[in-house]
Coordinates of C-alpha atoms in Angstrom, one line a residue:
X19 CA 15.3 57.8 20.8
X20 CA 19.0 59.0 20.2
X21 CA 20.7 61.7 17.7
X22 CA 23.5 62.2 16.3
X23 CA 24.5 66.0 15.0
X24 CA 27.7 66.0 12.9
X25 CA 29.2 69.5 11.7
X26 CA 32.8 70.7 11.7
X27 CA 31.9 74.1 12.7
X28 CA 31.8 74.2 16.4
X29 CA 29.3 77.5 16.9
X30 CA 27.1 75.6 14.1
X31 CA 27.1 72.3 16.2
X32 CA 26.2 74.5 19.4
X33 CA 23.3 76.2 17.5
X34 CA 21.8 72.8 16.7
X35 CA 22.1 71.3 19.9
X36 CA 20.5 73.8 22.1
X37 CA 18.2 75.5 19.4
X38 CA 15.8 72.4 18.9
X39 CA 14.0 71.1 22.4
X40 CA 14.7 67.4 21.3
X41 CA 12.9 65.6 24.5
X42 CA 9.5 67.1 22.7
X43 CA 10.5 65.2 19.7
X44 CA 11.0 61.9 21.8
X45 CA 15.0 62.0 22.1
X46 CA 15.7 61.4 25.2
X47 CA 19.8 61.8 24.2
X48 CA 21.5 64.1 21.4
X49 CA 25.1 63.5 20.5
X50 CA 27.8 65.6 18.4
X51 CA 30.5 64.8 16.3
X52 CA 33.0 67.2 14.4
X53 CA 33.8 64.3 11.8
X54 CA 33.4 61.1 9.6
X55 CA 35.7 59.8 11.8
X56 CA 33.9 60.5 15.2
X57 CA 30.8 60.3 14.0
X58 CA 31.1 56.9 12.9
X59 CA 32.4 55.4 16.4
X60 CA 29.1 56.7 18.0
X61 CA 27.1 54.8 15.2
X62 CA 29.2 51.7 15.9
X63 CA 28.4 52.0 19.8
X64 CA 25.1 53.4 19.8
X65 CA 21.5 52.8 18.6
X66 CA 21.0 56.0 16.5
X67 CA 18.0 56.7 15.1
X68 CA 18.3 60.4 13.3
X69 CA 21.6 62.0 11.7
X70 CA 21.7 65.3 11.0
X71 CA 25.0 65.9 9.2
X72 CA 27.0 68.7 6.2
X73 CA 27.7 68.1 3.4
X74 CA 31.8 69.3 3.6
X75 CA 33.7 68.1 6.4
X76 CA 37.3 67.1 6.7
X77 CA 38.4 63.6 6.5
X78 CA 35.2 62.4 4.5
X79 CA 32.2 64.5 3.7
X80 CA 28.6 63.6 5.0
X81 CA 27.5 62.0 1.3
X82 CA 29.9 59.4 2.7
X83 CA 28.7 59.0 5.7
X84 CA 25.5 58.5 4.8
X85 CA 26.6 55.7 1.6
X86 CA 28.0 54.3 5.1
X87 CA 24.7 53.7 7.0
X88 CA 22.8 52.8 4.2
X89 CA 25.4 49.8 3.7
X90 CA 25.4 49.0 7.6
X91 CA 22.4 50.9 9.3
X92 CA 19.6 51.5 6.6
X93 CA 17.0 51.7 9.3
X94 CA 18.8 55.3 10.4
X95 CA 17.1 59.0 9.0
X96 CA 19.7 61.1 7.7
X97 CA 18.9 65.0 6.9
X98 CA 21.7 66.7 5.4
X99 CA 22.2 71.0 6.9
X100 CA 24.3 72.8 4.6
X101 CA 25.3 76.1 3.4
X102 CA 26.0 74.7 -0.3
X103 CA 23.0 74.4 -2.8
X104 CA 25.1 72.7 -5.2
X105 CA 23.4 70.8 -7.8
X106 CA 26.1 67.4 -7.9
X107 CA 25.6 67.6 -4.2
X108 CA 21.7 67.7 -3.9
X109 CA 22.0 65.0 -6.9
X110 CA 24.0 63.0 -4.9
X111 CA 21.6 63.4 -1.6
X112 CA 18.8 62.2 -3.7
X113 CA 20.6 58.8 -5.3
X114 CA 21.7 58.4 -1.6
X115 CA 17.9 58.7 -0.5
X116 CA 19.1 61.3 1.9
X117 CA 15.5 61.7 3.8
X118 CA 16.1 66.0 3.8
X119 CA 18.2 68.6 2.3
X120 CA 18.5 72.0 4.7
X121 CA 20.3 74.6 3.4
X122 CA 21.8 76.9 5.9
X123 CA 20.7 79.6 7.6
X124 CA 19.0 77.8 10.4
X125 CA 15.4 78.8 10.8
X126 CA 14.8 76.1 14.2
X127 CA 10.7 76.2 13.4
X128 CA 11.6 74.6 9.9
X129 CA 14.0 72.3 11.2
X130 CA 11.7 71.1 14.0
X131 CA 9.3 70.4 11.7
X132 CA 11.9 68.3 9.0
X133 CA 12.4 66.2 12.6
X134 CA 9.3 65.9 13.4
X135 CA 9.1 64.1 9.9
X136 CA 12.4 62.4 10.7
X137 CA 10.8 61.0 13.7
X138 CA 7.7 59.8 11.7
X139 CA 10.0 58.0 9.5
X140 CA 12.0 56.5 11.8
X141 CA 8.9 54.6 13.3
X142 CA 7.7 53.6 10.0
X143 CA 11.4 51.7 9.1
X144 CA 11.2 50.0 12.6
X145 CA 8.1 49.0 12.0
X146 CA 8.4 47.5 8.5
X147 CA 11.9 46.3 9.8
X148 CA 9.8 44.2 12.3
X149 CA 7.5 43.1 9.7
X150 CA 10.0 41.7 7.0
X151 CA 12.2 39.8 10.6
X152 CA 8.6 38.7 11.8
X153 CA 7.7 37.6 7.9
X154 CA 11.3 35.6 7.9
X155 CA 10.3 34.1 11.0
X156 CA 7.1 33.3 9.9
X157 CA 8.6 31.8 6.6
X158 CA 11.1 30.1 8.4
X159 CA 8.9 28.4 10.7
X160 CA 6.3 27.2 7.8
X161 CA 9.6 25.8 6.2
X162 CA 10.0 24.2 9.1
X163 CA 6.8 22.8 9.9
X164 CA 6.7 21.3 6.4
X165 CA 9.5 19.3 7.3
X166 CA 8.6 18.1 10.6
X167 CA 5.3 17.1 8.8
X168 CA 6.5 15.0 6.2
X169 CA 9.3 13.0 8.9
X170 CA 6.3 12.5 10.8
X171 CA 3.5 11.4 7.8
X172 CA 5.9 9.2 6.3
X173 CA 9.1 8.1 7.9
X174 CA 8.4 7.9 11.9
X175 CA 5.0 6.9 12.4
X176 CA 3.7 3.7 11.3
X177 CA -0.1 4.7 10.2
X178 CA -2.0 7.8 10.2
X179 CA -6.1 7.5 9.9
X180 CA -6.8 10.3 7.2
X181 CA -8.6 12.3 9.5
X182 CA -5.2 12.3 11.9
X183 CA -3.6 13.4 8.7
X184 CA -5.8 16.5 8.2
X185 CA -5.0 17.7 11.5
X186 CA -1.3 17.3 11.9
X187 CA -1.5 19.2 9.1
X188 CA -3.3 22.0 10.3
X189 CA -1.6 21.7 14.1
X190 CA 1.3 22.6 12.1
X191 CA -0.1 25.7 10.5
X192 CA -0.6 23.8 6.8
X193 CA -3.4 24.0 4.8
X194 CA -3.4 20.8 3.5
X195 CA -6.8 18.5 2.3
X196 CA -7.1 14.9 2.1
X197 CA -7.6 15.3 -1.0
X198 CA -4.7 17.4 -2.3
X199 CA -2.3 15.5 -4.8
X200 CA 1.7 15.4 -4.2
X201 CA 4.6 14.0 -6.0
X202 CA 7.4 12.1 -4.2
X203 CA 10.5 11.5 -6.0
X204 CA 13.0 9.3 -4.7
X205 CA 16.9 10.0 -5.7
X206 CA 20.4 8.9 -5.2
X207 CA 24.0 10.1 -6.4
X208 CA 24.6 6.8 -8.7
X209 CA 28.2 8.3 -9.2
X210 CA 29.9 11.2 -6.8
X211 CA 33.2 13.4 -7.9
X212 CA 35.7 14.4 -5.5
X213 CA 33.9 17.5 -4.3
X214 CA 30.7 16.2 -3.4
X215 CA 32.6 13.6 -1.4
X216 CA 33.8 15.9 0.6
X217 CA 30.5 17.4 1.8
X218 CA 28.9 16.7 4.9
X219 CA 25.1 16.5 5.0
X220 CA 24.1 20.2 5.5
X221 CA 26.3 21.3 2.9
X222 CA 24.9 18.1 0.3
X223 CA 21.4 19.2 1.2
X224 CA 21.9 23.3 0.6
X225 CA 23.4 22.5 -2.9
X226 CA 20.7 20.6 -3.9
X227 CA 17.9 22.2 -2.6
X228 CA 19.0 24.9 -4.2
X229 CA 19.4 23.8 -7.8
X230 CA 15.7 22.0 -7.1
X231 CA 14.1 25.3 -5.8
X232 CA 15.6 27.7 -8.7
X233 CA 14.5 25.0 -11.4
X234 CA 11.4 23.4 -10.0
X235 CA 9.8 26.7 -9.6
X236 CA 10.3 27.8 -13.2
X237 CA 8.3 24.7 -14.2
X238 CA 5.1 25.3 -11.9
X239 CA 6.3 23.3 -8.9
X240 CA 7.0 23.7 -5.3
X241 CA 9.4 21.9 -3.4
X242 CA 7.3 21.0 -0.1
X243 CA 9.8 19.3 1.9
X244 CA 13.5 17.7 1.1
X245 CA 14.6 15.3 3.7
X246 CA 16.9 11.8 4.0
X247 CA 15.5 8.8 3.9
X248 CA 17.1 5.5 6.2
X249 CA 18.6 4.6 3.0
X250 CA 20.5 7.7 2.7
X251 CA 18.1 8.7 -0.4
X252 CA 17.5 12.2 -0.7
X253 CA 12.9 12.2 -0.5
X254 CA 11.4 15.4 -2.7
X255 CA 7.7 16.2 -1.7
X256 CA 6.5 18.6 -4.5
X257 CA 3.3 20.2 -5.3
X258 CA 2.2 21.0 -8.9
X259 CA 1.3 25.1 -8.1
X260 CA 0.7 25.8 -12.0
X261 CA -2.6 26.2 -14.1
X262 CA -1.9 22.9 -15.7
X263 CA -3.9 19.8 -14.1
X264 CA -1.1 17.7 -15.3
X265 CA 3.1 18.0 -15.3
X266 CA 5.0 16.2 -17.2
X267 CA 6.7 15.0 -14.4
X268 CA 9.8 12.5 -16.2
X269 CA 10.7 16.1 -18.4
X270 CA 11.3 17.9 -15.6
X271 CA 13.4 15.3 -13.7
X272 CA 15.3 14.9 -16.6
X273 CA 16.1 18.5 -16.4
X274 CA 17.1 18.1 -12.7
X275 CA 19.3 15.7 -13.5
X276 CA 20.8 17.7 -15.9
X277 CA 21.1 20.5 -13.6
X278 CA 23.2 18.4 -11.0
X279 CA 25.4 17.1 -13.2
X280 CA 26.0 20.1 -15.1
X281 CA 26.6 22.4 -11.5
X282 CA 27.9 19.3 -9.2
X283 CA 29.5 17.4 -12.4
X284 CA 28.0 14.2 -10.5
X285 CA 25.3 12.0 -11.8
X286 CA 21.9 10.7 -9.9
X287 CA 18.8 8.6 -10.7
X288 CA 15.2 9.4 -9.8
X289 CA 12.4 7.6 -8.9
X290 CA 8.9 9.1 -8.6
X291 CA 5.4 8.4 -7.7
X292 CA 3.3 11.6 -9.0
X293 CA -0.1 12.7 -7.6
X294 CA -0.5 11.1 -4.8
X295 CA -3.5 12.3 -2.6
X296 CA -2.3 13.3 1.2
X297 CA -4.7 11.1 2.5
X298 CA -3.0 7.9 1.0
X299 CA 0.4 9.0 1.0
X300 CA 1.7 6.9 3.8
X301 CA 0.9 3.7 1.5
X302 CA 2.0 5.0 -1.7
X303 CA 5.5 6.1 0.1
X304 CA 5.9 2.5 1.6
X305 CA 5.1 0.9 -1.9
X306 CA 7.2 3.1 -3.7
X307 CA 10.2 2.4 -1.2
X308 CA 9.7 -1.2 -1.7
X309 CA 9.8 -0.8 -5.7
X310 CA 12.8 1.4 -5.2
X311 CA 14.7 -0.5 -2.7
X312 CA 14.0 -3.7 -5.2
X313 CA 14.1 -2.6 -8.8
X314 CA 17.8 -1.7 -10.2
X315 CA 18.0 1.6 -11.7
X316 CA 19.9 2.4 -14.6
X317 CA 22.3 5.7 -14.1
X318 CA 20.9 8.8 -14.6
X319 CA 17.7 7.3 -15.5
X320 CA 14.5 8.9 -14.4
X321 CA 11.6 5.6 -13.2
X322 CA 7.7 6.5 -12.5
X323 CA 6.4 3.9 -10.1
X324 CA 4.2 1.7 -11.7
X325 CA 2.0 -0.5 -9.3
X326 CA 2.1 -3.4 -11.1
X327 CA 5.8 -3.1 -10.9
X328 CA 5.4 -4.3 -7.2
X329 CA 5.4 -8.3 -6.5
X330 CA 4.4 -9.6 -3.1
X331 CA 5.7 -12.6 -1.1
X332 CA 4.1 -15.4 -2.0
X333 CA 2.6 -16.0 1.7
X334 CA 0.7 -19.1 3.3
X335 CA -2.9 -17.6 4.2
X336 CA -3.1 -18.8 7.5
X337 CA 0.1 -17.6 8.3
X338 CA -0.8 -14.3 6.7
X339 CA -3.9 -14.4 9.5
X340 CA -1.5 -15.2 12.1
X341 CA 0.5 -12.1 11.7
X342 CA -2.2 -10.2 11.0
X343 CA -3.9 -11.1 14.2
X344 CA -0.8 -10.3 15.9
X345 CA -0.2 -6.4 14.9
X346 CA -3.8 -6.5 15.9
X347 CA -3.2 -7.6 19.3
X348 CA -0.2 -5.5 19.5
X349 CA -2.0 -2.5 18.8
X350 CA -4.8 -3.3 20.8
X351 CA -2.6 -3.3 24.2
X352 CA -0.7 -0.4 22.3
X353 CA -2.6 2.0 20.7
X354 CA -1.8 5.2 23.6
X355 CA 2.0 4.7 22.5
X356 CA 3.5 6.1 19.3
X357 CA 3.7 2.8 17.2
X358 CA 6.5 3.5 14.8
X359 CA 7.7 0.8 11.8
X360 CA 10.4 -0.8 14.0
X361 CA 7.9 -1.6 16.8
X362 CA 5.9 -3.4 13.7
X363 CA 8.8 -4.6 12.1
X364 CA 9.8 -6.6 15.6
X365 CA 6.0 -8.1 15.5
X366 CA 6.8 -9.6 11.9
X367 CA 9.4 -10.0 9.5
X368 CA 7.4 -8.7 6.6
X369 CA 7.8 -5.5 4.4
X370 CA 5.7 -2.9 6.2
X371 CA 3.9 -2.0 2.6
X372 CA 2.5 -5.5 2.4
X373 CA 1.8 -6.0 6.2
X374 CA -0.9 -2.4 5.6
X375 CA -2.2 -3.8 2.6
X376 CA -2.3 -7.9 4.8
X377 CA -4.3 -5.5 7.2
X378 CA -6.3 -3.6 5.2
X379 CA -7.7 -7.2 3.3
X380 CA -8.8 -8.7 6.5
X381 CA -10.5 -6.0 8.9
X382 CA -11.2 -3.4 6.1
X383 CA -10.3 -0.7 7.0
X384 CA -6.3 0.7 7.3
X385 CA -4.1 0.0 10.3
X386 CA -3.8 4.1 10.7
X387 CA -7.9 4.1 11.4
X388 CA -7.9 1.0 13.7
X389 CA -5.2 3.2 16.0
X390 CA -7.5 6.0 15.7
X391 CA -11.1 4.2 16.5
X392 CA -9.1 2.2 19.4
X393 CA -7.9 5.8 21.2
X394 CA -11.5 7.2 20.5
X395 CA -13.7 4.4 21.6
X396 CA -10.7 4.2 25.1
X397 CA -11.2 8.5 25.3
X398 CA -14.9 8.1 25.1
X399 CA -14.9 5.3 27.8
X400 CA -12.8 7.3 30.3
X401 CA -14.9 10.8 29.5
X402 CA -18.1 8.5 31.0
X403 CA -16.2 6.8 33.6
X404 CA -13.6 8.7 35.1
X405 CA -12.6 12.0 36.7
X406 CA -9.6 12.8 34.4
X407 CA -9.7 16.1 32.6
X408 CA -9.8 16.5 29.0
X409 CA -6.1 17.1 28.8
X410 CA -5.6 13.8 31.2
X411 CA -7.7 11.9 28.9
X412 CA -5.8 12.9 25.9
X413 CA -2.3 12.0 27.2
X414 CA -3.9 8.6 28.6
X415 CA -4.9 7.8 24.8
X416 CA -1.4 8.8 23.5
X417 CA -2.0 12.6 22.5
X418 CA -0.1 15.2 24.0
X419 CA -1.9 18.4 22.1
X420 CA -5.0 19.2 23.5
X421 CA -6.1 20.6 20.5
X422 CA -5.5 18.3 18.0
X423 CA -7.1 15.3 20.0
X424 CA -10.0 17.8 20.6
X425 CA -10.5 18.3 17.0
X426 CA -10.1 14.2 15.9
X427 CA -12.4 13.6 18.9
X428 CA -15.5 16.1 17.3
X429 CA -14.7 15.2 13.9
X430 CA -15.3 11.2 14.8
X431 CA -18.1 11.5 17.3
X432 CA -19.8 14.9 16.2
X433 CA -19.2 16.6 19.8
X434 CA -16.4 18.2 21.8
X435 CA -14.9 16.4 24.1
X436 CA -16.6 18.6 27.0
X437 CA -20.1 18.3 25.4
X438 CA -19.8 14.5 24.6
X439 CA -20.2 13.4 28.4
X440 CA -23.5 15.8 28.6
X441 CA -24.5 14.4 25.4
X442 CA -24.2 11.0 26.1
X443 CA -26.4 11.3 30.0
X444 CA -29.2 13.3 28.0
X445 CA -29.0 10.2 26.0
X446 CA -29.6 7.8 28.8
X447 CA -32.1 10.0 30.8
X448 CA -34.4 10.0 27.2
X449 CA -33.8 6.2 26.9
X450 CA -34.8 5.3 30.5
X451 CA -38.0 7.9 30.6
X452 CA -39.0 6.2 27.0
X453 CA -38.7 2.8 29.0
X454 CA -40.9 3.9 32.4
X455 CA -43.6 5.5 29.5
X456 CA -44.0 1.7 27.9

């Protein structure tokens, strides 16, 4: 620990240093300064942790010294040691959240005792310093991690199984349940000004999501995620966090479209699908793309997707099997690899809403929980027959998180992965000794 001992009377500045035995404190290095001026280049060049400074100096007196480090370096103790019990003074100190007022004589057993304090204090700042960055951090990350999770849930990978869903979420630090309703709102500028022309994407996305997380939040809702669509559409996942069951959801994207075009004087539409469960989100994304995508939107007009809004391709039946069959197949010699909409869109030319629901009809049961049973069933093949370690095994089946496949694993079969193998021998012994019995 450092400090710094700031007086303009020389014999004063002696006394301090050599009256106090700072190393028993924990500074390992004490440094003077006659003024303002010189005290405040060692603050810009070193990490100070304690000040003790007077009041009256020439060329700026310590009250503005310390105004100084609470604007640049709040995290420093200051104790003021002066001869002057002046009440503006002592006023002033206490406004400034000076940390101790000494007035002058020096008795060094008092003083050792207001640093002992100082050097308390000073541990308690860093440590609630560290807190709050660590806190940002944390913040930051979960901001983070909420978007990575909605790219990944709705616009990368094809299908997730519900149970994949779950723990993505929770790989990912998120607390979501299948069964936890969100909103997704589709929007688009429908008319841009000058200004917002001239944006690039960071700067389009911080002026929105700001106007969405100051208004949405006064009505009971939080913004989840805010990402770009491949049809440069701006996607809102929101939550409804107030005591009402129900929002009314068209109000309050009225009012955000009042908002932009009142701060960015530019008008937008909005397109929405509310309370959708997390475990059937992927499909009620993809439908409500499709019905966005195909239905023309007035300006400024606010749409709720309605699902018998949505007409399907009239489709022979037999060619519907033949495709049908053929993302089968594809996923069968497939499954380890991260099958994405374009790898499905190559198979067959057919919205990727309607091939999921083609799917769904025939084998019954979604394309996201085919992948899944075809990488379990493959995992417990190779835990029986192979050498590969559980780590091996989940790479070979297309996971590369340990955890999370460890987790999808017991959650289909009922064991770990490690216990599954012991499981399934006890199985077999109990089986053959029931046959030799009969």
């Amino acid at each position: 620990m450092k400090i710094l001992l700031v007086d303009d009377n020389k014999y004063i500045l002696e006394a301090l240093e050599s009256g106090i035995n700072y190393p028993s404190l924990g500074f390992d290095r004490v440094f003077t300064a006659k003024s303002m001026e010189s005290a405040l280049a060692i603050l810009q060049h070193e990490e100070i942790q304690v000040v003790v400074a007077d009041i009256e100096m020439p060329g700026g007196s310590g009250l503005e010294l310390l105004a100084w480090i609470n604007r640049h370096m709040p995290l420093i103790v200051t104790i003021f040691c002066t001869s002057y019990a002046n009440f503006d003074y002592a006023k002033k100190a206490v406004e400034l959240q000076c940390f101790d007022y000494y007035l002058k004589p020096i008795q060094f057993t008092a003083l050792y005792q207001i640093l002992e304090r100082a050097v308390k204090e000073s541990k308690r700042r860093k440590r609630m310093e560290e807190k709050s960055r660590m806190g940002d951090k944390w913040f930051k990350g979960i901001s983070e991690n909420r978007k990575h999770f909605w790219i990944e849930a709705l616009l990368m990978v094809y299908a997730y199984s519900e149970e994949e869903l779950e723990e993505l979420a929770l790989s990912r630090q998120l607390p979501y349940k299948n069964e936890d309703t969100f909103t997704l709102a589709l929007m688009k500028f429908t008319k841009r000004n000058s200004r917002i022309e001239s944006f690039n994407f960071s700067m389009e996305q911080f002026a929105l999501k700001n106007i969405f997380d100051e208004l949405l939040s006064k009505e009971g809702v939080q913004v989840e995620a805010f990402i770009k669509n491949e049809y440069e559409a701006w996607l809102l996942i929101l939550t409804n966090i107030s005591k009402d069951s129900s929002l009314p959801w068209r109000e309050i994207f009225k009012k955000v479209i009042m908002q932009v075009e009142g701060v960015l004087e530019c008008k937008m539409d909005i397109f929405y699908h509310a309370d959708q469960p997390l475990g059937e989100i992927r499909t009620s994304y993809l439908a409500m793309e499709r019905a966005y995508l195909s239905q023309p939107m007035k300006q400024g007009e606010v749409k709720p997707f309605e699902e018998g809004s949505l007409s399907w391709p009239e489709t022979d039946p037999e060619e519907s099997d033949s495709v049908v069959e053929q993302i089968k197949a594809y996923i069968d010699s497939h499954y380890q690899e991260r099958i994405t909409r374009d790898s499905i869109g190559d198979i067959a030319f057919y919205n990727t809403a309607y091939l999921a629901k083609l799917f769904k009809k025939k084998y019954d049961r979604s394309l996201g929980s085919y992948i899944l049973d075809c990488r379990m069933e493959r995992a417990k093949e190779l835990l029986l027959t192979s050498n590969l370690s559980i780590s091996e095994i989940a790479l070979e089946i297309g996971y590369d998180n340990f955890t999370y496949f460890s987790r999808l694993f017991k959650k289909k079969t009922g064991y770990a992965p490690k216990d599954y193998k012991r499981a399934e021998k006890k199985n077999v012994s109990n089986s053959a000794s029931n046959s030799f019995r009969k």
